Short mmCIF file of C-alpha atoms in Angstrom, two decimals:
data_model
loop_
_atom_site.label_atom_id
_atom_site.label_comp_id
_atom_site.label_asym_id
_atom_site.label_seq_id
_atom_site.Cartn_x
_atom_site.Cartn_y
_atom_site.Cartn_z
CA MET W 1 -53.08 -63.29 -66.87
CA ILE W 2 -49.40 -64.23 -67.31
CA ASN W 3 -48.61 -63.50 -63.68
CA ARG W 4 -51.41 -65.79 -62.59
CA THR W 5 -50.42 -68.65 -64.87
CA ILE W 6 -46.74 -68.43 -64.00
CA ALA W 7 -47.63 -69.14 -60.39
CA ASN W 8 -47.94 -72.75 -61.48
CA LEU W 9 -44.21 -72.93 -62.21
CA PRO W 10 -41.69 -74.54 -59.82
CA MET W 11 -39.56 -72.36 -57.55
CA ASN W 12 -36.19 -73.63 -58.76
CA HIS W 13 -34.50 -75.63 -61.48
CA CYS W 14 -35.50 -79.01 -60.08
CA LYS W 15 -38.58 -80.78 -61.27
CA SER W 16 -41.71 -80.12 -59.36
CA PRO W 17 -41.41 -81.48 -55.80
CA LEU W 18 -45.16 -81.86 -55.63
CA PRO W 19 -46.41 -85.43 -56.07
CA ILE W 20 -48.42 -85.92 -59.22
CA SER W 21 -50.38 -89.09 -58.74
CA SER W 22 -52.07 -89.04 -62.13
CA PRO W 23 -50.81 -86.37 -64.51
CA VAL W 24 -52.79 -87.83 -67.37
CA LYS W 25 -56.08 -87.40 -65.52
CA THR W 26 -55.06 -83.93 -64.37
CA VAL W 27 -54.24 -82.90 -67.91
CA HIS W 28 -57.44 -84.55 -69.06
CA ARG W 29 -59.40 -82.28 -66.73
CA TYR W 30 -57.47 -79.19 -67.78
CA LEU W 31 -57.63 -79.89 -71.50
CA SER W 32 -61.26 -80.89 -71.32
CA SER W 33 -62.04 -77.57 -69.77
CA GLN W 34 -60.49 -75.83 -72.76
CA THR W 35 -62.16 -77.72 -75.61
CA ASP W 36 -64.79 -80.33 -76.33
CA SER W 37 -64.68 -83.51 -74.27
CA PRO W 38 -62.25 -85.98 -75.80
CA ASN W 39 -63.21 -89.48 -76.86
CA GLU W 40 -61.70 -91.70 -74.16
CA ALA W 41 -62.22 -94.86 -76.20
CA LEU W 42 -60.43 -93.31 -79.17
CA ILE W 43 -57.49 -92.26 -76.99
CA SER W 44 -57.15 -95.72 -75.44
CA ASP W 45 -57.39 -97.44 -78.84
CA VAL W 46 -54.72 -95.26 -80.44
CA VAL W 47 -52.34 -95.59 -77.47
CA LEU W 48 -52.79 -99.39 -77.57
CA VAL W 49 -52.07 -99.56 -81.30
CA LEU W 50 -49.04 -97.28 -81.05
CA THR W 51 -47.49 -99.14 -78.15
CA GLU W 52 -48.37 -102.72 -79.08
CA GLN W 53 -47.90 -102.77 -82.84
CA ARG W 54 -44.33 -102.27 -83.98
CA SER W 55 -44.70 -102.48 -87.75
CA ARG W 56 -45.37 -99.64 -90.09
CA SER W 57 -48.89 -100.89 -90.51
CA ARG W 58 -49.88 -99.33 -87.20
CA TRP W 59 -50.11 -95.89 -88.84
CA ASN W 60 -52.46 -97.12 -91.54
CA PHE W 61 -54.40 -99.07 -88.94
CA VAL W 62 -54.89 -95.96 -86.77
CA LYS W 63 -56.00 -94.00 -89.82
CA SER W 64 -58.45 -96.73 -90.81
CA LEU W 65 -59.91 -96.76 -87.31
CA TYR W 66 -60.35 -92.98 -87.14
CA PRO W 67 -60.38 -91.58 -90.69
CA ASN W 68 -61.93 -88.33 -89.48
CA GLY W 69 -58.86 -87.61 -87.38
CA PHE W 70 -58.47 -86.21 -83.90
CA SER W 71 -58.99 -83.02 -81.97
CA PRO W 72 -55.93 -81.22 -80.55
CA THR W 73 -57.08 -82.27 -77.07
CA GLU W 74 -57.09 -85.93 -78.09
CA VAL W 75 -53.63 -85.65 -79.65
CA SER W 76 -52.41 -83.99 -76.44
CA GLN W 77 -53.68 -86.83 -74.29
CA ILE W 78 -52.39 -89.53 -76.65
CA THR W 79 -48.89 -88.03 -76.66
CA LEU W 80 -49.00 -87.55 -72.91
CA ARG W 81 -49.83 -91.20 -72.32
CA ILE W 82 -46.79 -92.28 -74.34
CA LYS W 83 -44.50 -89.55 -72.97
CA ASN W 84 -41.97 -92.14 -71.81
CA ASN W 85 -41.39 -92.86 -75.48
CA PRO W 86 -40.86 -89.25 -76.64
CA ARG W 87 -39.74 -90.14 -80.16
CA LEU W 88 -42.91 -92.13 -80.74
CA ALA W 89 -44.96 -89.26 -79.32
CA LEU W 90 -43.25 -86.83 -81.67
CA ARG W 91 -43.75 -89.13 -84.64
CA PHE W 92 -47.46 -89.42 -83.90
CA PHE W 93 -47.78 -85.65 -83.50
CA LEU W 94 -46.08 -84.96 -86.83
CA TRP W 95 -47.88 -87.82 -88.59
CA SER W 96 -51.31 -86.55 -87.52
CA GLU W 97 -50.42 -83.15 -88.96
CA GLU W 98 -48.89 -84.51 -92.16
CA LYS W 99 -51.92 -86.67 -92.89
CA SER W 100 -54.30 -83.76 -92.12
CA LEU W 101 -55.78 -85.71 -89.24
CA CYS W 102 -55.40 -82.86 -86.77
CA ILE W 103 -55.13 -79.08 -86.89
CA HIS W 104 -52.89 -78.53 -83.90
CA ASP W 105 -53.39 -75.67 -81.47
CA LEU W 106 -51.16 -74.28 -78.73
CA LEU W 107 -52.34 -76.94 -76.28
CA SER W 108 -51.26 -79.85 -78.46
CA TYR W 109 -48.02 -78.05 -79.32
CA SER W 110 -47.33 -77.35 -75.65
CA THR W 111 -47.85 -80.96 -74.64
CA ILE W 112 -45.42 -82.39 -77.17
CA ILE W 113 -42.92 -79.60 -76.46
CA HIS W 114 -42.99 -80.42 -72.75
CA ILE W 115 -42.52 -84.13 -73.52
CA LEU W 116 -39.51 -83.39 -75.71
CA ALA W 117 -38.02 -80.89 -73.26
CA ARG W 118 -38.20 -83.26 -70.28
CA SER W 119 -36.38 -85.84 -72.44
CA ARG W 120 -33.75 -83.27 -73.48
CA LEU W 121 -34.59 -83.61 -77.17
CA LYS W 122 -33.50 -80.03 -77.68
CA SER W 123 -33.51 -79.70 -81.48
CA ALA W 124 -36.95 -81.21 -81.95
CA ALA W 125 -38.46 -79.15 -79.13
CA GLN W 126 -36.82 -75.96 -80.41
CA ALA W 127 -38.19 -76.52 -83.91
CA LEU W 128 -41.72 -77.05 -82.62
CA ILE W 129 -41.51 -73.95 -80.41
CA GLN W 130 -40.56 -71.82 -83.39
CA LYS W 131 -43.32 -73.35 -85.48
CA ALA W 132 -45.94 -72.95 -82.75
CA ILE W 133 -45.10 -69.24 -82.40
CA ARG W 134 -45.38 -68.74 -86.17
CA VAL W 135 -48.67 -70.61 -86.40
CA SER W 136 -50.13 -68.79 -83.42
CA GLU W 137 -49.13 -65.33 -84.55
CA SER W 138 -50.24 -65.86 -88.11
CA THR W 139 -53.80 -65.94 -86.78
CA SER W 140 -53.51 -63.80 -83.64
CA PRO W 141 -50.56 -61.37 -83.86
CA THR W 142 -49.20 -60.18 -80.52
CA ASN W 143 -46.98 -57.33 -79.40
CA PRO W 144 -43.36 -58.33 -80.28
CA ALA W 145 -42.24 -56.85 -76.95
CA GLU W 146 -44.56 -59.19 -75.02
CA PRO W 147 -44.10 -62.94 -74.47
CA PRO W 148 -45.80 -65.06 -77.14
CA GLU W 149 -49.09 -66.72 -76.27
CA LEU W 150 -47.20 -70.00 -76.28
CA PHE W 151 -45.44 -68.91 -73.08
CA ARG W 152 -48.78 -68.61 -71.27
CA VAL W 153 -49.87 -72.07 -72.38
CA LEU W 154 -46.50 -73.65 -71.57
CA ALA W 155 -46.65 -72.08 -68.11
CA LYS W 156 -50.23 -73.30 -67.60
CA THR W 157 -49.43 -76.89 -68.62
CA TYR W 158 -45.97 -77.06 -67.05
CA ARG W 159 -46.83 -79.06 -63.93
CA LEU W 160 -49.57 -80.96 -65.69
CA CYS W 161 -47.03 -82.43 -68.12
CA ASP W 162 -44.40 -83.02 -65.42
CA SER W 163 -42.05 -80.91 -67.51
CA ALA W 164 -38.60 -79.43 -66.83
CA PRO W 165 -37.53 -75.77 -66.59
CA PHE W 166 -35.34 -76.39 -69.64
CA VAL W 167 -38.46 -75.79 -71.75
CA PHE W 168 -38.38 -72.07 -70.96
CA ASP W 169 -34.72 -71.85 -71.90
CA LEU W 170 -35.68 -73.23 -75.28
CA LEU W 171 -38.44 -70.64 -75.60
CA ILE W 172 -36.03 -67.80 -74.76
CA ASN W 173 -33.54 -69.11 -77.31
CA ALA W 174 -36.28 -69.31 -79.94
CA CYS W 175 -37.07 -65.64 -79.32
CA LEU W 176 -33.39 -64.73 -79.59
CA GLN W 177 -33.06 -66.57 -82.88
CA ALA W 178 -36.01 -64.57 -84.18
CA LYS W 179 -34.27 -61.33 -83.02
CA LYS W 180 -37.12 -60.70 -80.54
CA ILE W 181 -34.85 -59.40 -77.79
CA ASP W 182 -37.52 -57.57 -75.81
CA ARG W 183 -39.66 -60.69 -75.81
CA ALA W 184 -36.81 -62.85 -74.52
CA ILE W 185 -35.97 -60.32 -71.80
CA LYS W 186 -39.60 -60.17 -70.70
CA ILE W 187 -39.81 -63.96 -70.39
CA ALA W 188 -36.60 -64.05 -68.34
CA ARG W 189 -37.92 -61.30 -66.05
CA MET W 190 -41.21 -63.07 -65.50
CA LEU W 191 -39.46 -66.32 -64.68
CA ARG W 192 -37.09 -64.62 -62.27
CA SER W 193 -39.99 -62.85 -60.56
CA ARG W 194 -41.08 -66.34 -59.47
CA GLY W 195 -37.57 -67.35 -58.38
CA ILE W 196 -36.78 -69.28 -61.57
CA SER W 197 -33.58 -68.39 -63.37
CA PRO W 198 -32.78 -69.45 -66.92
CA MET W 199 -29.71 -71.65 -67.14
CA THR W 200 -26.34 -69.93 -67.45
CA PRO W 201 -25.85 -70.77 -71.19
CA THR W 202 -29.28 -69.23 -71.90
CA CYS W 203 -28.38 -66.12 -69.90
CA ASN W 204 -25.13 -65.93 -71.86
CA SER W 205 -27.01 -66.12 -75.15
CA LEU W 206 -29.33 -63.36 -74.00
CA ILE W 207 -26.41 -61.14 -72.94
CA ARG W 208 -24.62 -61.82 -76.23
CA SER W 209 -27.68 -60.94 -78.31
CA VAL W 210 -28.30 -57.73 -76.39
CA SER W 211 -24.62 -56.75 -76.67
CA GLN W 212 -24.55 -57.39 -80.41
CA LEU W 213 -27.77 -55.59 -81.23
CA ARG W 214 -27.75 -52.79 -78.66
CA GLY W 215 -24.17 -52.34 -77.57
CA PRO W 216 -21.99 -53.41 -74.63
CA GLU W 217 -23.59 -51.10 -72.08
CA ASP W 218 -27.01 -52.69 -72.59
CA GLY W 219 -25.36 -56.12 -72.53
CA TYR W 220 -23.81 -55.28 -69.16
CA GLU W 221 -27.19 -54.11 -67.83
CA ALA W 222 -28.70 -57.43 -68.94
CA TYR W 223 -25.88 -59.24 -67.11
CA LYS W 224 -26.58 -57.33 -63.89
CA GLU W 225 -30.29 -58.06 -64.12
CA LEU W 226 -29.77 -61.77 -64.77
CA PHE W 227 -27.05 -62.40 -62.20
CA GLY W 228 -27.21 -59.39 -59.88
CA ASP W 229 -29.11 -60.98 -56.99
CA ASN W 230 -28.16 -64.54 -57.90
CA VAL W 231 -31.79 -65.66 -58.14
CA GLY W 232 -32.11 -69.41 -58.50
CA LYS W 233 -28.46 -69.83 -57.52
CA VAL W 234 -27.37 -69.70 -61.15
CA SER W 235 -24.00 -67.99 -61.42
CA PRO W 236 -22.16 -66.48 -64.38
CA ASN W 237 -19.26 -68.45 -65.82
CA VAL W 238 -16.16 -67.51 -67.77
CA GLN W 239 -18.16 -67.48 -71.04
CA THR W 240 -20.45 -64.84 -69.52
CA PHE W 241 -17.53 -62.54 -68.80
CA ASN W 242 -15.79 -63.29 -72.09
CA THR W 243 -18.95 -62.17 -73.88
CA LEU W 244 -18.85 -58.86 -72.01
CA LEU W 245 -15.09 -58.43 -72.46
CA LEU W 246 -15.31 -59.04 -76.18
CA SER W 247 -18.25 -56.67 -76.62
CA PHE W 248 -16.54 -53.81 -74.78
CA TYR W 249 -13.29 -54.47 -76.65
CA ARG W 250 -14.96 -54.42 -80.06
CA HIS W 251 -16.53 -51.07 -79.20
CA GLN W 252 -13.16 -49.75 -77.96
CA LYS W 253 -14.46 -49.33 -74.40
CA MET W 254 -11.12 -50.31 -72.91
CA GLY W 255 -11.76 -48.78 -69.49
CA GLU W 256 -14.74 -51.07 -68.94
CA LEU W 257 -12.57 -54.18 -69.21
CA LYS W 258 -11.25 -53.56 -65.71
CA VAL W 259 -14.82 -53.43 -64.41
CA ILE W 260 -15.50 -56.85 -65.92
CA ARG W 261 -12.34 -58.26 -64.36
CA LEU W 262 -13.54 -57.06 -60.96
CA GLU W 263 -16.86 -58.81 -61.58
CA MET W 264 -14.97 -62.00 -62.38
CA GLU W 265 -13.12 -61.77 -59.11
CA LYS W 266 -16.36 -61.11 -57.22
CA PHE W 267 -17.78 -64.39 -58.45
CA GLY W 268 -14.48 -66.23 -58.06
CA CYS W 269 -14.39 -66.89 -61.81
CA GLN W 270 -10.91 -67.47 -63.23
CA PRO W 271 -10.20 -66.06 -66.70
CA ASN W 272 -9.29 -68.54 -69.41
CA VAL W 273 -6.97 -68.20 -72.39
CA PHE W 274 -9.65 -66.39 -74.42
CA SER W 275 -10.13 -63.86 -71.62
CA TYR W 276 -6.40 -63.12 -71.67
CA CYS W 277 -6.42 -62.83 -75.46
CA ILE W 278 -8.94 -59.99 -75.23
CA LEU W 279 -7.07 -58.25 -72.42
CA VAL W 280 -3.71 -58.57 -74.18
CA ALA W 281 -5.21 -57.28 -77.44
CA ALA W 282 -6.70 -54.28 -75.64
CA SER W 283 -3.36 -53.41 -74.01
CA CYS W 284 -1.54 -53.71 -77.33
CA ASP W 285 -4.10 -51.53 -79.08
CA ASP W 286 -3.42 -48.84 -76.47
CA GLY W 287 0.31 -49.21 -77.04
CA LYS W 288 0.76 -50.62 -73.52
CA ILE W 289 3.17 -53.41 -74.44
CA VAL W 290 4.57 -53.76 -70.91
CA GLU W 291 1.03 -54.27 -69.60
CA ALA W 292 0.38 -56.86 -72.32
CA GLU W 293 3.57 -58.73 -71.42
CA ASN W 294 2.59 -58.65 -67.74
CA LEU W 295 -0.78 -60.17 -68.63
CA TRP W 296 1.04 -62.84 -70.62
CA ALA W 297 3.23 -63.64 -67.61
CA GLU W 298 0.17 -63.70 -65.33
CA MET W 299 -1.57 -66.15 -67.63
CA GLN W 300 1.40 -68.51 -67.58
CA SER W 301 1.84 -68.15 -63.80
CA ARG W 302 -1.71 -69.45 -63.47
CA ARG W 303 -0.70 -72.43 -65.62
CA ILE W 304 -3.02 -71.41 -68.41
CA GLU W 305 -1.34 -72.69 -71.56
CA PRO W 306 -1.41 -70.16 -74.40
CA ASP W 307 -2.82 -71.49 -77.66
CA ILE W 308 -2.15 -70.31 -81.20
CA MET W 309 -4.78 -67.58 -80.89
CA ALA W 310 -3.02 -66.20 -77.81
CA TYR W 311 0.37 -66.26 -79.52
CA ASN W 312 -1.03 -64.56 -82.63
CA THR W 313 -2.66 -61.88 -80.47
CA LEU W 314 0.57 -60.90 -78.73
CA LEU W 315 2.58 -61.27 -81.97
CA LYS W 316 0.26 -58.81 -83.68
CA GLY W 317 0.56 -56.31 -80.82
CA LEU W 318 4.35 -56.53 -80.75
CA CYS W 319 4.67 -56.13 -84.51
CA GLU W 320 2.27 -53.20 -84.66
CA ASN W 321 4.23 -51.45 -81.91
CA ASP W 322 7.60 -51.97 -83.66
CA LYS W 323 8.70 -54.69 -81.21
CA VAL W 324 9.57 -57.11 -84.00
CA GLY W 325 12.51 -58.57 -82.08
CA GLY W 326 10.18 -59.53 -79.25
CA ALA W 327 7.77 -60.99 -81.79
CA GLU W 328 10.52 -63.16 -83.25
CA GLU W 329 11.42 -64.43 -79.77
CA LEU W 330 7.78 -65.24 -79.15
CA HIS W 331 7.63 -67.03 -82.49
CA ARG W 332 10.64 -69.17 -81.54
CA GLU W 333 9.04 -69.98 -78.18
CA MET W 334 5.88 -71.05 -79.96
CA VAL W 335 7.80 -73.37 -82.28
CA LEU W 336 9.72 -74.89 -79.33
CA ARG W 337 6.36 -75.63 -77.68
CA GLU W 338 5.33 -77.40 -80.89
CA ILE W 339 2.49 -74.99 -81.54
CA LYS W 340 2.21 -74.81 -85.30
CA PRO W 341 2.09 -71.30 -86.78
CA THR W 342 -0.91 -70.36 -88.89
CA CYS W 343 -1.22 -68.11 -91.91
CA VAL W 344 -2.06 -65.27 -89.50
CA THR W 345 1.22 -65.84 -87.61
CA TYR W 346 3.25 -65.31 -90.78
CA GLU W 347 1.20 -62.32 -91.84
CA HIS W 348 1.80 -60.49 -88.55
CA LEU W 349 5.55 -61.14 -88.77
CA ILE W 350 5.76 -60.14 -92.45
CA LYS W 351 3.92 -56.90 -91.82
CA GLY W 352 6.06 -56.22 -88.76
CA HIS W 353 9.30 -56.60 -90.70
CA CYS W 354 7.96 -54.48 -93.54
CA LYS W 355 7.01 -51.77 -91.07
CA ILE W 356 10.60 -51.46 -89.80
CA GLY W 357 12.03 -51.70 -93.33
CA ASP W 358 13.48 -55.21 -92.99
CA VAL W 359 12.20 -56.44 -96.32
CA ASP W 360 14.70 -59.32 -96.59
CA SER W 361 13.35 -60.97 -93.42
CA ALA W 362 9.80 -60.31 -94.63
CA LEU W 363 10.56 -61.94 -97.96
CA LEU W 364 12.07 -65.02 -96.28
CA LEU W 365 9.00 -65.38 -94.09
CA TYR W 366 6.75 -64.97 -97.12
CA LYS W 367 8.57 -67.73 -99.02
CA ASP W 368 8.38 -70.04 -95.99
CA MET W 369 4.69 -69.26 -95.72
CA CYS W 370 4.07 -70.20 -99.35
CA ARG W 371 6.09 -73.43 -99.00
CA LYS W 372 3.67 -74.43 -96.26
CA ASP W 373 0.80 -73.83 -98.67
CA PHE W 374 -0.67 -70.87 -96.77
CA ARG W 375 -2.64 -68.30 -98.76
CA PRO W 376 -1.74 -64.73 -97.74
CA GLU W 377 -4.26 -61.94 -97.46
CA ALA W 378 -4.11 -59.20 -100.10
CA SER W 379 -3.12 -56.66 -97.43
CA THR W 380 -0.01 -58.71 -96.58
CA VAL W 381 1.01 -58.91 -100.24
CA ASP W 382 0.39 -55.16 -100.56
CA GLU W 383 2.77 -54.34 -97.72
CA LEU W 384 5.46 -56.68 -98.99
CA ILE W 385 5.28 -55.34 -102.55
CA GLU W 386 5.16 -51.75 -101.33
CA GLU W 387 8.33 -52.23 -99.29
CA LEU W 388 10.10 -53.98 -102.19
CA CYS W 389 9.15 -51.11 -104.48
CA ARG W 390 10.47 -48.59 -101.96
CA LYS W 391 13.77 -50.47 -102.05
CA LYS W 392 13.66 -50.28 -105.89
CA ARG W 393 13.37 -54.07 -106.06
CA ILE W 394 10.56 -53.91 -108.57
CA CYS W 395 11.29 -57.21 -110.30
CA GLU W 396 11.12 -59.10 -106.99
CA GLY W 397 7.84 -57.39 -106.20
CA LEU W 398 6.48 -58.31 -109.63
CA LYS W 399 7.48 -61.95 -109.07
CA VAL W 400 5.63 -61.94 -105.74
CA LEU W 401 2.47 -60.70 -107.45
CA LEU W 402 2.71 -63.14 -110.36
CA ASP W 403 3.37 -66.10 -108.06
CA VAL W 404 0.56 -65.27 -105.66
CA THR W 405 -1.99 -64.76 -108.45
CA ARG W 406 -1.31 -68.32 -109.59
CA MET W 407 -2.60 -69.53 -106.23
CA GLY W 408 -6.21 -70.55 -106.32
CA GLY W 409 -8.58 -68.24 -104.55
CA PHE W 410 -6.25 -65.23 -104.28
CA TYR W 411 -7.41 -61.83 -105.53
CA PRO W 412 -4.75 -59.09 -105.55
CA SER W 413 -5.74 -55.57 -104.60
CA ARG W 414 -5.42 -52.40 -106.65
CA LYS W 415 -2.60 -51.14 -104.41
CA SER W 416 -0.15 -53.87 -105.46
CA TYR W 417 -0.75 -53.13 -109.15
CA VAL W 418 -0.24 -49.40 -108.63
CA PHE W 419 3.03 -49.85 -106.70
CA LEU W 420 4.45 -52.10 -109.42
CA ILE W 421 3.23 -50.09 -112.43
CA VAL W 422 4.67 -46.90 -110.98
CA GLY W 423 7.94 -48.68 -110.23
CA LEU W 424 8.19 -50.24 -113.71
CA CYS W 425 7.50 -46.89 -115.37
CA GLU W 426 10.21 -45.25 -113.27
CA LEU W 427 12.64 -47.91 -114.53
CA GLY W 428 11.51 -47.27 -118.09
CA LYS W 429 10.09 -50.79 -118.49
CA MET W 430 7.03 -49.62 -120.34
CA GLU W 431 6.11 -52.91 -122.02
CA GLU W 432 6.10 -54.78 -118.69
CA ALA W 433 4.07 -51.94 -117.17
CA LEU W 434 1.53 -52.11 -120.02
CA LYS W 435 1.13 -55.86 -119.62
CA LEU W 436 0.59 -55.44 -115.89
CA GLN W 437 -1.90 -52.64 -116.47
CA ALA W 438 -3.85 -54.88 -118.88
CA ASP W 439 -3.94 -57.60 -116.22
CA MET W 440 -5.08 -54.98 -113.71
CA VAL W 441 -7.99 -53.97 -115.96
CA GLY W 442 -8.85 -57.64 -116.39
CA LYS W 443 -9.21 -57.88 -112.60
CA GLY W 444 -11.72 -55.03 -112.68
CA PHE W 445 -9.42 -52.16 -111.67
CA GLY W 446 -9.62 -49.18 -114.00
CA PRO W 447 -6.85 -46.58 -114.44
CA ASP W 448 -6.64 -43.44 -112.31
CA THR W 449 -4.59 -40.25 -112.22
CA GLU W 450 -1.63 -41.96 -110.56
CA ILE W 451 -1.46 -44.65 -113.25
CA TYR W 452 -1.70 -42.08 -116.07
CA ARG W 453 1.00 -39.93 -114.52
CA ALA W 454 3.28 -42.95 -114.13
CA PHE W 455 2.94 -43.90 -117.82
CA ILE W 456 3.24 -40.30 -119.07
CA GLY W 457 6.34 -39.75 -116.95
CA GLY W 458 7.83 -43.03 -118.16
CA TYR W 459 7.29 -42.19 -121.83
CA ILE W 460 8.78 -38.72 -121.38
CA GLU W 461 11.88 -40.22 -119.74
CA LYS W 462 12.27 -42.42 -122.82
CA GLY W 463 11.73 -39.42 -125.11
CA ASP W 464 8.48 -40.80 -126.49
CA MET W 465 6.51 -37.54 -126.47
CA ASP W 466 3.83 -38.77 -128.88
CA ASN W 467 2.62 -41.47 -126.49
CA ALA W 468 2.99 -39.11 -123.55
CA LYS W 469 0.76 -36.49 -125.20
CA LYS W 470 -1.78 -39.10 -126.27
CA LEU W 471 -2.08 -40.38 -122.72
CA GLU W 472 -2.41 -36.84 -121.37
CA THR W 473 -5.28 -36.17 -123.79
CA GLU W 474 -6.91 -39.49 -122.92
CA MET W 475 -6.58 -38.76 -119.20
CA LEU W 476 -8.35 -35.43 -119.59
CA GLN W 477 -11.08 -37.03 -121.72
CA MET W 478 -11.60 -39.64 -118.99
CA GLY W 479 -12.31 -36.81 -116.56
CA PHE W 480 -9.09 -37.00 -114.57
CA SER W 481 -7.50 -33.66 -113.71
CA ALA W 482 -3.91 -33.08 -114.83
CA THR W 483 -1.68 -31.41 -112.27
CA PHE W 484 1.10 -31.23 -114.84
CA SER W 485 1.54 -31.18 -118.61
CA THR W 486 3.96 -32.89 -120.96
CA VAL W 487 5.29 -29.45 -121.97
CA THR W 488 6.06 -28.61 -118.34
CA ILE W 489 7.86 -31.92 -117.84
CA MET W 490 9.89 -31.39 -121.04
CA LYS W 491 11.07 -28.00 -119.81
CA ARG W 492 12.35 -29.65 -116.65
#
């Protein structure tokens, strides 16, 4: 049935080349064959009132003329006759439903959807498509892998309503939003079997949905099916390839990125800055810094200006591969180009300096970051505090934690508390450690073996064996295993 009805569709993305001398009469014949004969006088009267009267009274006047309402066929013909005023047609359609003057069926839905689609009223058409599918399937459920019944009716009435192929893109997108991937794929296949290709943005959405829900390999298969033979002369664009690049990258399928680049070259599609960001990130993740720098040079040779995302991508790779000097040079270049650093920029540099043990540079960057009112991530604070504690600069680490917790919306992690409590106990600053531990509990972090051992060791160093023994007993009662005892530590 679908294959027969789809034969009515045009062979490309242009509107039907066939002359339609009287679409209203044609639709009248089609719709009349589906339902009871419409009341021609009623249709003419309503169209006259809607088009001639401009005040709000026209709605009450129409209702007073026909209090018993209209059939879906009559609504279809009324909206079709005022299709050149699509907003008025939509208002009438919704008004007739709101006032319980018509119980719409797929024919009346299809007519108004076509009217809205040909006028590029995307949001309104999309909403009605989704509603029509829900209404239809609430009474007659269909296989979720098959196109909805609305597709058949839209295909049947396509030429009759002098519609545009854009309507089927909206239908595919509606299926994607409902996570009905198989249904969307089936519609695209059926359209392509008649030489009609969905528009490139719709194909991209379909590829993205398949990649997200089923993985990059299936996304790539969808790409080949949609663009493989270039049906309808619709070609992939840079967003198509970026979708594939990003999907393979997220799934750590680095080898496939070269395949996508070859596809880009085949279609003569130049990568953009986002494409290079993915490729640079992939090279850095593999530790191939020279390759990443070559990609950076290639991007600039093509006069593609790197943005802050590109700079942050390479900065991250350099810092993670201990090339902090190169990251600093890149940071200076970015500033000279008047590209403002973001919170992420500072975090990469701070972590990079911490990784190579340069805590002074990390601390300076952190202070500069805070002066610019950036809010660091907990992981960045963790690394800074950890490195300060390693350098026995516990008080500076404690100040970092206290200052950052005063910032609105920041939630320190357990790791920062543990580093500082252990460090304070090693310095014998038990009161400060207890205060910090109380704050830690207040943040929802309970004690563990490491915390108990830090306090017990601290009390023993101070000669306070009573508190040490009490904590050891409490630790055992809490179910934590003791890998030492206060007696053993005393003997040491």
